[in-house]
XYZ file of C-alpha atoms in Angstrom:
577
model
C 0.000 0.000 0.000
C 1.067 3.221 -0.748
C 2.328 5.306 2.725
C 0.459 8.063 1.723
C -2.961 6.062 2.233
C -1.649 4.561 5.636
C -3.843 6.300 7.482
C -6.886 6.169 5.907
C -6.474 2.422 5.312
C -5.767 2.210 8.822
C -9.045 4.262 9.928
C -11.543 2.271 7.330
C -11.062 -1.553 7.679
C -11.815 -3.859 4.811
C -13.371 -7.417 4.512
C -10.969 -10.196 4.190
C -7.789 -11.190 5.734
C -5.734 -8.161 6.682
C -1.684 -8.049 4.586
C 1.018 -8.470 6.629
C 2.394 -4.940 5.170
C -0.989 -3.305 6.174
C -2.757 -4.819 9.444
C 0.301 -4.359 11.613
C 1.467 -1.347 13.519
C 4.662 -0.739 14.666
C 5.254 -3.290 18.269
C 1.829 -4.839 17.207
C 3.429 -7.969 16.023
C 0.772 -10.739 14.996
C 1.259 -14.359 16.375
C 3.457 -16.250 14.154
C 4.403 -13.512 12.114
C 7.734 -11.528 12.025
C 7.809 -7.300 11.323
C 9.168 -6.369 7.844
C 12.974 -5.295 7.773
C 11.810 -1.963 6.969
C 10.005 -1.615 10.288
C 12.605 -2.509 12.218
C 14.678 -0.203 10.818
C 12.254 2.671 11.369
C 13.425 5.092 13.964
C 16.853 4.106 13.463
C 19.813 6.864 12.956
C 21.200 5.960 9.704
C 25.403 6.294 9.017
C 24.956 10.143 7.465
C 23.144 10.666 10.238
C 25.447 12.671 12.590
C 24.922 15.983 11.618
C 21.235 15.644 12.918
C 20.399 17.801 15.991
C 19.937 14.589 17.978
C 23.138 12.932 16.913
C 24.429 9.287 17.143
C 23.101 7.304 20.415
C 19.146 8.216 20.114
C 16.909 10.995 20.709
C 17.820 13.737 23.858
C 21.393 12.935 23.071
C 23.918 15.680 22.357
C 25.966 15.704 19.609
C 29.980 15.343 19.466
C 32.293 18.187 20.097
C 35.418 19.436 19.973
C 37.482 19.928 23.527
C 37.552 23.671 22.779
C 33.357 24.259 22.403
C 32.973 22.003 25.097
C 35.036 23.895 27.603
C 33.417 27.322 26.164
C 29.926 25.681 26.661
C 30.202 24.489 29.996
C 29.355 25.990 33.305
C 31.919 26.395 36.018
C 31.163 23.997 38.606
C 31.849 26.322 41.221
C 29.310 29.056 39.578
C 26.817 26.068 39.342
C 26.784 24.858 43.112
C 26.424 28.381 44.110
C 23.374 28.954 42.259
C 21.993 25.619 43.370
C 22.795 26.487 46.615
C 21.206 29.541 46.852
C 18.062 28.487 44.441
C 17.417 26.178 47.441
C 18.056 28.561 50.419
C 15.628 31.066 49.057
C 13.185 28.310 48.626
C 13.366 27.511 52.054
C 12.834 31.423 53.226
C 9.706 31.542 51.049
C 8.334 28.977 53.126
C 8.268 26.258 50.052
C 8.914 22.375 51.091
C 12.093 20.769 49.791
C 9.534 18.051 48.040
C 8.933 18.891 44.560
C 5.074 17.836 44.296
C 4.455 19.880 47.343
C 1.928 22.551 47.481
C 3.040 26.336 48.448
C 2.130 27.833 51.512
C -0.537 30.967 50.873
C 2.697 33.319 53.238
C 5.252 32.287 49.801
C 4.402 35.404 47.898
C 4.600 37.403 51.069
C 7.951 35.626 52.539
C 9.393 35.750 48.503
C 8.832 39.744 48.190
C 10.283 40.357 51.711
C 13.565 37.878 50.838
C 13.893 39.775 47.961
C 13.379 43.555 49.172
C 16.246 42.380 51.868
C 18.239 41.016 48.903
C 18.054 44.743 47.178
C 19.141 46.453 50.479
C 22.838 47.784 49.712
C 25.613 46.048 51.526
C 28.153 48.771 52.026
C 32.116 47.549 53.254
C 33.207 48.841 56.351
C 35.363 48.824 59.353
C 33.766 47.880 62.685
C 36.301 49.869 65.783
C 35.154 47.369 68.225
C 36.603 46.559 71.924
C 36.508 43.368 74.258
C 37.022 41.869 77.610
C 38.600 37.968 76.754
C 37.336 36.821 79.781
C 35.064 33.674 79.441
C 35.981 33.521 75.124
C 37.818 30.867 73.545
C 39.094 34.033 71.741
C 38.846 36.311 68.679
C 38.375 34.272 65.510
C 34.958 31.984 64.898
C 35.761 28.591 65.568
C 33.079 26.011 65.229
C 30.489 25.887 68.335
C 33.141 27.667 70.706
C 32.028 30.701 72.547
C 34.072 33.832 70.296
C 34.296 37.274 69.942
C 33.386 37.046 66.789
C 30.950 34.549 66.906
C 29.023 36.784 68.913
C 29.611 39.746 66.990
C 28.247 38.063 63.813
C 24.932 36.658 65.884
C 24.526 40.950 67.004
C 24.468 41.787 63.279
C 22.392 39.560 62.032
C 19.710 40.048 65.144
C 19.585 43.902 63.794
C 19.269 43.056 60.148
C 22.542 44.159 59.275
C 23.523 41.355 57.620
C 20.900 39.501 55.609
C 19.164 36.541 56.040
C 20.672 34.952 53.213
C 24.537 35.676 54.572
C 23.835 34.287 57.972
C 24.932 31.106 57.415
C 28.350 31.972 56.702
C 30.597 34.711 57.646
C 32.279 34.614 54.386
C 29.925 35.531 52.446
C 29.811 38.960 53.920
C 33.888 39.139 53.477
C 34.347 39.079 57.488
C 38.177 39.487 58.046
C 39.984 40.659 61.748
C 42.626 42.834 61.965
C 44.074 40.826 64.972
C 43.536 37.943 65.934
C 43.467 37.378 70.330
C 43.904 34.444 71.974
C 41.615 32.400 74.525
C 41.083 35.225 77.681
C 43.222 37.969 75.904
C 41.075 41.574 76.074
C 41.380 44.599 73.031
C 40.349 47.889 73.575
C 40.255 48.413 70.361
C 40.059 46.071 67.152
C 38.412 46.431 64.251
C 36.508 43.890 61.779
C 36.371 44.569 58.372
C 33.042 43.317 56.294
C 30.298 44.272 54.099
C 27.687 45.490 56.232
C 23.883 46.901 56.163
C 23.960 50.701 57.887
C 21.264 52.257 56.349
C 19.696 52.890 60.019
C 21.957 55.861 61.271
C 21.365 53.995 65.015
C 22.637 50.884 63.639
C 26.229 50.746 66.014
C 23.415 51.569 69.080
C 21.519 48.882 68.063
C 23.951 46.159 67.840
C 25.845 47.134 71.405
C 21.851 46.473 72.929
C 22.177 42.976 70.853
C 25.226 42.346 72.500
C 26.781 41.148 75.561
C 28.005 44.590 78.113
C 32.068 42.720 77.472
C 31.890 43.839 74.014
C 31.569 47.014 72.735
C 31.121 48.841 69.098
C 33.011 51.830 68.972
C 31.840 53.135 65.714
C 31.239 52.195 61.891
C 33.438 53.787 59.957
C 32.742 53.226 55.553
C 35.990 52.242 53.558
C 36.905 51.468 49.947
C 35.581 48.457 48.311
C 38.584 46.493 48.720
C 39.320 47.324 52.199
C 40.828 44.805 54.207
C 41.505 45.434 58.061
C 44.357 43.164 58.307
C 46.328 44.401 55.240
C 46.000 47.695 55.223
C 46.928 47.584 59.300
C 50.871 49.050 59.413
C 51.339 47.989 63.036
C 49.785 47.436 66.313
C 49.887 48.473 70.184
C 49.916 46.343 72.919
C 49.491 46.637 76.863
C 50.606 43.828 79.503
C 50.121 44.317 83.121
C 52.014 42.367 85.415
C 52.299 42.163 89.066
C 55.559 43.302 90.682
C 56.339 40.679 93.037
C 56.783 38.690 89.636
C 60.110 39.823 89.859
C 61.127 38.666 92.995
C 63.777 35.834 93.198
C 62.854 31.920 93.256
C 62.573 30.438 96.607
C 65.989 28.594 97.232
C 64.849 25.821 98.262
C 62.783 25.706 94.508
C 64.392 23.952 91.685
C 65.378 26.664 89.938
C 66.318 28.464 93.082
C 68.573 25.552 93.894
C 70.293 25.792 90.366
C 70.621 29.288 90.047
C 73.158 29.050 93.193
C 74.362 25.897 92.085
C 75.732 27.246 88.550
C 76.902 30.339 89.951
C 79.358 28.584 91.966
C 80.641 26.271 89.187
C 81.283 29.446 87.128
C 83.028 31.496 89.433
C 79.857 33.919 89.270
C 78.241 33.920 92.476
C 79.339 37.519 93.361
C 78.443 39.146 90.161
C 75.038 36.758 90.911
C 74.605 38.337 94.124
C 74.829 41.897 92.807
C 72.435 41.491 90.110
C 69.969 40.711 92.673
C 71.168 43.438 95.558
C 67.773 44.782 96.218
C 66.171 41.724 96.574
C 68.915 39.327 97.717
C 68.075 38.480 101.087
C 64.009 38.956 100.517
C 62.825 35.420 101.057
C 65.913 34.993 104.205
C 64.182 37.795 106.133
C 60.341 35.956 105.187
C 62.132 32.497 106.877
C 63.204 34.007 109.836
C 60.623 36.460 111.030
C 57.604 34.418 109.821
C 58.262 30.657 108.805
C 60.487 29.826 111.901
C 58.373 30.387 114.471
C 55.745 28.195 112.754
C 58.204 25.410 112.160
C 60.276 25.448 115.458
C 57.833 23.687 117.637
C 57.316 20.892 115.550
C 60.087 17.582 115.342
C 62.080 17.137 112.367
C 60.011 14.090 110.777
C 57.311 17.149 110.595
C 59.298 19.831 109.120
C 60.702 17.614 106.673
C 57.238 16.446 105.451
C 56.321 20.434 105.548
C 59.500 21.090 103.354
C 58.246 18.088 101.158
C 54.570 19.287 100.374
C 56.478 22.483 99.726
C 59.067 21.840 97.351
C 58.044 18.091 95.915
C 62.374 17.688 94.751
C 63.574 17.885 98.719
C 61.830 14.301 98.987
C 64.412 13.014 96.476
C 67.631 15.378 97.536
C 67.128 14.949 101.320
C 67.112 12.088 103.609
C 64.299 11.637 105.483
C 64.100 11.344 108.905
C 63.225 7.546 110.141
C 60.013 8.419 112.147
C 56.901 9.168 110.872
C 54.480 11.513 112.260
C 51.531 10.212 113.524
C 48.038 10.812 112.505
C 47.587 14.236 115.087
C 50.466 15.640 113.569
C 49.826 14.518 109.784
C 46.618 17.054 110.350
C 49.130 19.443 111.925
C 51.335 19.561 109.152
C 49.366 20.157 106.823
C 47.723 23.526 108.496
C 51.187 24.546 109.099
C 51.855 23.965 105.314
C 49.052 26.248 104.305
C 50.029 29.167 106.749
C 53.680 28.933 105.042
C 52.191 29.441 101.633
C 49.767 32.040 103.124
C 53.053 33.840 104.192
C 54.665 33.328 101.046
C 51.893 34.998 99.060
C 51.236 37.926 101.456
C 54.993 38.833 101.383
C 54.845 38.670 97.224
C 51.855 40.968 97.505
C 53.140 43.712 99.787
C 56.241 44.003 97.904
C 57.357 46.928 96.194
C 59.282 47.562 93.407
C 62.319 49.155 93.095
C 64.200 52.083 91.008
C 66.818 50.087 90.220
C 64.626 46.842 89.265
C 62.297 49.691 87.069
C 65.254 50.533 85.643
C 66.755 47.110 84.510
C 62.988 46.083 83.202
C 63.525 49.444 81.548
C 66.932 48.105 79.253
C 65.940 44.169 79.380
C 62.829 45.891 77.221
C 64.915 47.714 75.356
C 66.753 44.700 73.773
C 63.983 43.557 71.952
C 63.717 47.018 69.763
C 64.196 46.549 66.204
C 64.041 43.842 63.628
C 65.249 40.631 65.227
C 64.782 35.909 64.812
C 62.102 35.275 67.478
C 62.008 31.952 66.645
C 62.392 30.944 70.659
C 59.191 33.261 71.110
C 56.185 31.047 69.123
C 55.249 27.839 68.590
C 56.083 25.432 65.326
C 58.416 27.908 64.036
C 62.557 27.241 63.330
C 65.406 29.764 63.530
C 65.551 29.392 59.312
C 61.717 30.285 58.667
C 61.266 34.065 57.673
C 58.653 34.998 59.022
C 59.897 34.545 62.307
C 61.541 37.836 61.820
C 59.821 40.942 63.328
C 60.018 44.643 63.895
C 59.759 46.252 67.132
C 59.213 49.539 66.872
C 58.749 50.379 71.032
C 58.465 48.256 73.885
C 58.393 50.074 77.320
C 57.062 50.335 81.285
C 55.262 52.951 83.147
C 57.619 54.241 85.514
C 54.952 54.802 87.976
C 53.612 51.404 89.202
C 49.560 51.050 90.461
C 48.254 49.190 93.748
C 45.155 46.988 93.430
C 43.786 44.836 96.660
C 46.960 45.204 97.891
C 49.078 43.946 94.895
C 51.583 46.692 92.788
C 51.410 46.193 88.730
C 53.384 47.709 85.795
C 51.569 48.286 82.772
C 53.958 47.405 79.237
C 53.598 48.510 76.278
C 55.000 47.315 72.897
C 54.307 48.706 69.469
C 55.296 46.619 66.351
C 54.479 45.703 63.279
C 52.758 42.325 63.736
C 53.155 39.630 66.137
C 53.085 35.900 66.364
C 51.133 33.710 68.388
C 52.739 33.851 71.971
C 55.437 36.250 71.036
C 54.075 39.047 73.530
C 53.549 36.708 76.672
C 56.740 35.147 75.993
C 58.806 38.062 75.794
C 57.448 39.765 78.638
C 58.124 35.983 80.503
C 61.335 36.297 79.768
C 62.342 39.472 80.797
C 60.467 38.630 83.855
C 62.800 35.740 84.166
C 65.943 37.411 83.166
C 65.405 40.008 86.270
C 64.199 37.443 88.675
C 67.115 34.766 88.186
C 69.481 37.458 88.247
C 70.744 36.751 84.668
C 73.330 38.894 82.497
C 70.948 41.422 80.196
C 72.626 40.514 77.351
C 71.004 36.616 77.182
C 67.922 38.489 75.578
C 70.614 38.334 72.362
C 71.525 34.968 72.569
C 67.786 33.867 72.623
C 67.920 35.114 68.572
C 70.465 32.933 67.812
C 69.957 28.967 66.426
C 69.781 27.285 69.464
C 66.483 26.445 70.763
C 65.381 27.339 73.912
C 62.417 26.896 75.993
C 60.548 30.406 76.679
C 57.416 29.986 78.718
C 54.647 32.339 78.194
C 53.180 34.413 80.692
C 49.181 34.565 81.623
C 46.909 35.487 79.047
C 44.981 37.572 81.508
C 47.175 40.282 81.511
C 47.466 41.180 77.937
C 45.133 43.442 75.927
C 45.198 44.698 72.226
C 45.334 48.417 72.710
C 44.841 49.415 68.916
C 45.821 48.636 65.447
C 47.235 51.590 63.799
C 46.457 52.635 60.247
C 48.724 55.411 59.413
C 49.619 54.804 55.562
C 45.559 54.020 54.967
C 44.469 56.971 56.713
C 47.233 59.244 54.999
C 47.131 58.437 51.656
C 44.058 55.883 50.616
C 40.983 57.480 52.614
C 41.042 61.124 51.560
C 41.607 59.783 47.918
C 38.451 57.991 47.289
C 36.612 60.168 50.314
C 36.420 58.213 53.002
C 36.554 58.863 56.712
C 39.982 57.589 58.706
C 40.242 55.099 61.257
C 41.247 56.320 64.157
C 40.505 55.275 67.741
C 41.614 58.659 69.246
C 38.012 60.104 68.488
C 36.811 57.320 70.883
C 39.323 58.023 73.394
C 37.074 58.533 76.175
C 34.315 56.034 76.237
C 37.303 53.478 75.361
C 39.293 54.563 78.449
C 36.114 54.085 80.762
C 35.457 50.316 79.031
C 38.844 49.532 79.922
C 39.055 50.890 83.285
C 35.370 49.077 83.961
C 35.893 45.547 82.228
C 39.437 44.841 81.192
C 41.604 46.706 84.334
C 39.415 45.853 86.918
C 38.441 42.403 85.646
C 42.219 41.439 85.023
C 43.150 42.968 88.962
C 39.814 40.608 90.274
C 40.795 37.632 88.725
C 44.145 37.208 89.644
C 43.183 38.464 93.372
C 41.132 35.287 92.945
C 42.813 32.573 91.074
C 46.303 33.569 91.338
C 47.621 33.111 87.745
C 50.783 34.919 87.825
C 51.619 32.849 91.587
C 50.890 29.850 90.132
C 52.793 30.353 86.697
C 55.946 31.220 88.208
C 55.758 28.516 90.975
C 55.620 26.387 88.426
C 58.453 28.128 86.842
C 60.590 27.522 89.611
C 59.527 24.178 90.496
C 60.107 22.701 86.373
C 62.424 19.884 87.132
C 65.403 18.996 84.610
C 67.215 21.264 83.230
C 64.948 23.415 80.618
C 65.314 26.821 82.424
C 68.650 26.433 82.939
C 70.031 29.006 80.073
C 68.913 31.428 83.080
C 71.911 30.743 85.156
C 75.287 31.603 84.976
C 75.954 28.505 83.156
C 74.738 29.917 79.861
C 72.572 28.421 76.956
C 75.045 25.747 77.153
C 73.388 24.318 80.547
C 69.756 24.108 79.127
C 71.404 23.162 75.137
C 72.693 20.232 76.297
C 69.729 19.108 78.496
C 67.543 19.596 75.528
C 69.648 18.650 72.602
C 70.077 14.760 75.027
C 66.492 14.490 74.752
C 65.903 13.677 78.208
C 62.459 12.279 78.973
C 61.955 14.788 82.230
C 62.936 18.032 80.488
C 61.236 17.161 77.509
C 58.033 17.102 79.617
C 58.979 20.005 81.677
C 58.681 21.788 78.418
C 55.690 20.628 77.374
C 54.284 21.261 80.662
C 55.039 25.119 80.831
C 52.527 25.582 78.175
C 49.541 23.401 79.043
C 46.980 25.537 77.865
C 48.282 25.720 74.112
C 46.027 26.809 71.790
C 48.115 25.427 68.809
C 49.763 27.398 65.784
C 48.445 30.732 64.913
C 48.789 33.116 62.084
C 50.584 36.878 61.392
C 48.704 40.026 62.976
C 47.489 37.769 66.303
C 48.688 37.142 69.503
C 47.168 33.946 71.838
């Protein structure tokens, strides 16, 4: 039959027995009978075929390409996941369910035309002067669940709508950088954040201190260029550390260190050059034994004093024989009273001390030495003498000459002023100038500690170190007034700053250690480290804690590891932990 009468043929049926070329449609194979070649064939892509738009392979099926219009043709994955990714986040805002045969809710039209008037509010990038009291934060930076500075921050400004619904999920997204990065318990009066913000509300740096917590505070909102970035356009930044005075007082003698200190005078000839870099303080803990611990100690038998002297200084168990009679149960309860009247002694005589001119003035040059560009390799963590970043500029580092009493205690407040700092740097430098005055070591082994050989540098407490302020002189001099924008400068919040720090950062640092102790306890431990790791302090020389160190020892290896048992872990340029 002829294909152009198919179809009628098909729709009017004839008498007889139906022709095999005629009677059966395409798949509608008769019983018995097979489907003409023809048929088969019919759908079929023939060899010249490849130029069709459906190509070799079957209908929906693209054709072949060359590598270069394939590239050109394709979408970036990246580009891709982002627009499914946010295809399916405003989905969720406009109320729709993530099932496809779902109905929409009657509020999608409503919940759509408010995501999207958010969406057209202008995003404007700025830098947030902000200021913070440590206490109670795992630090600056956002770090997974952990209670942060910034972490709260970011929760304030997305409470007052400065920061979109859509960017809430990810601090990235709104170009979020620091300027500095603190450390778990370390305060800033001033810091800044740089980020792309909301501010069309001229209350908006109001609104967000009410969103947040009274221990951190939003100076002001200052606009910058579009490619602003807080941490490279800061040129340097200021520092404070306050530190108690009687944390330059002399180890115990009867402490481990103590005990060495005298010990590698004598082998080296030094002990009268020892004695006069200690003059003022030389006889400071003789004249707390005689007029307060010997009269506690005298009516008690020597099995007793020697247990005192062993809950005092744990290394006198090992270095002294004990006595062959032990106290009984009465006096066990006796000794240890007595033992915690000693330490009560110990610490009231740290507190009511009172530094000295000449001490003030020796903190004065040991600070001194660290001016300039200099390998603080011995003052971080994970670093080696050969890495170059390890080298940094100090442009200032110096004391108040005029000390201030809290509860009873005298503190110096530090300051140091460099370019950028690595993590620990500040805490251990101030440690070891500390320990330099205390041990009555030559000035000039702040030099050596530049050199290769590694030394262990303990850090001081976090809770007496504060960010003052980053300083943005080549920004404010040259790159604001040419493209019109206001300077950053922390001066202009000089006095509501001062009052913040005075209120929750002074006082908060002079309560807590009234409380806890943390500079007693750190250089206790100091003194009690056992091996040789702090032994670079004595007259010996590097040599004395080189040789400990480079043996490998299993007791000063843990002594070092021990000094810093609340390590954070590596950090990164422009922070300090």
């Amino acid at each position: 039959m002829d294909p152009q009468n198919e179809n009628t043929a098909s729709s009017t049926p004839k008498m007889g027995p139906p022709s095999s070329a005629t009677a059966v449609e395409p798949g509608q194979e008769m019983s018995g009978q097979k489907r003409p070649y023809s048929q088969l064939q019919q759908g079929r892509p023939g060899n010249n075929e490849r130029s069709r738009p459906n190509g070799r392979g079957g209908k929906g099926k693209k054709r072949n390409m060359g590598r270069g219009e394939w590239s050109r043709s394709s979408a970036d994955r990246r580009s891709r996941n982002s627009e499914d990714r946010d295809a399916k986040r405003l989905k969720l805002e406009q109320g729709a369910p993530e099932t496809a045969d779902a109905q929409a809710t009657p509020n999608d039209s409503t919940t759509a035309a408010d995501a999207n008037a958010e969406a057209r509010r202008p995003k404007r990038k700025v830098a947030v002067l902000i200021g913070y009291s440590g206490s109670g934060y795992r630090g600056m930076q956002i770090n997974g669940s952990e209670k942060t500075i910034e972490g709260d921050l970011f929760a304030a400004f997305v409470a007052v709508g400065a920061i979109s619904k859509a960017n809430a999920d990810d601090p990235k997204k709104t170009s979020l950088i620091r300027c500095a990065r603190t450390d778990k318990g370390v305060h800033a009066a001033g810091n800044i954040v740089s980020l792309k913000l909301i501010i069309e509300e001229p209350d908006i740096a109001e609104k967000i201190n009410a969103a947040l917590s009274p221990q951190i505070r939003i100076w002001g909102i200052i606009r910058t260029t579009g490619g602003f970035s807080c941490y490279q356009a800061c040129d340097s930044r200021i520092y404070e550390y306050l530190i108690p005075t009687y944390s330059f007082l002399p180890p115990h003698p009867k402490t481990c260190l103590g005990k060495q200190l005298i010990e590698y005078a004598a082998l080296a000839g030094d002990t009268e050059n020892f004695m006069l870099r200690q003059h003022d303080v030389s006889t400071f803990w003789e004249t707390v034994e005689e007029l307060k611990v010997a009269p506690l100690l005298a009516p008690l038998d020597p099995s007793a004093r020697f247990a005192i002297l062993a809950s005092l200084y744990p290394q006198t168990k090992a270095e002294e024989a004990a006595p062959t009679d032990r106290p009984n149960p009465a006096t066990e309860k006796q000794i240890d009273e007595t033992a915690r009247k000693i330490k009560d002694i110990y610490m009231a005589a740290r507190e009511a001390y009172r530094i000295s001119p000449a001490c003030l003035s020796r903190i004065k040059t040991l600070l001194g030495a660290y001016v300039g560009t200099h390998n603080f390799h011995n003052y971080t963590v994970q670093k080696t003498f050969a890495d170059p970043s390890v080298k940094r500029v100090i442009k200032s580092f110096v004391v108040d000459p005029t000390p201030i009493v809290r509860n009873g205690t005298e503190w110096l407040s530090l300051k140091v002023h460099g370019q950028s700092f690595m993590m620990h740097q500040i805490r251990k430098m101030v440690a070891m100038c500390a320990l330099i005055v205390r041990c009555g070591c030559p000035d000039e082994r702040i030099y050596q500690t530049y050199g290769k050989d590694i030394l262990n540098v303990p850090k001081a407490p976090g809770l007496g170190l504060l960010l003052e302020r980053p300083v943005f002189e080549s920004y404010n001099e040259r790159t604001a007034p040419k493209n019109n924008r206001g300077t950053i400068d922390f001066d202009v919040y000089k006095d509501i700053i001062e009052e913040f720090k005075q209120r929750e950062i002074y006082e908060r640092i002079f309560r807590e250690e009234n409380v806890d102790k943390q500079f007693h306890k750190f250089f206790t431990h100091c003194d009690n480290l056992p091996g040789n790791s702090l032994a670079y302090l004595s007259s010996a020389g590097i040599s004395a804690a080189s040789k400990s160190l480079a043996g490998g020892s299993k007791e000063d290896k843990g002594a070092m590891e021990v000094v810093d048992p609340d390590s954070d872990g590596p950090g990164s340029d422009g922070g300090e932990g």
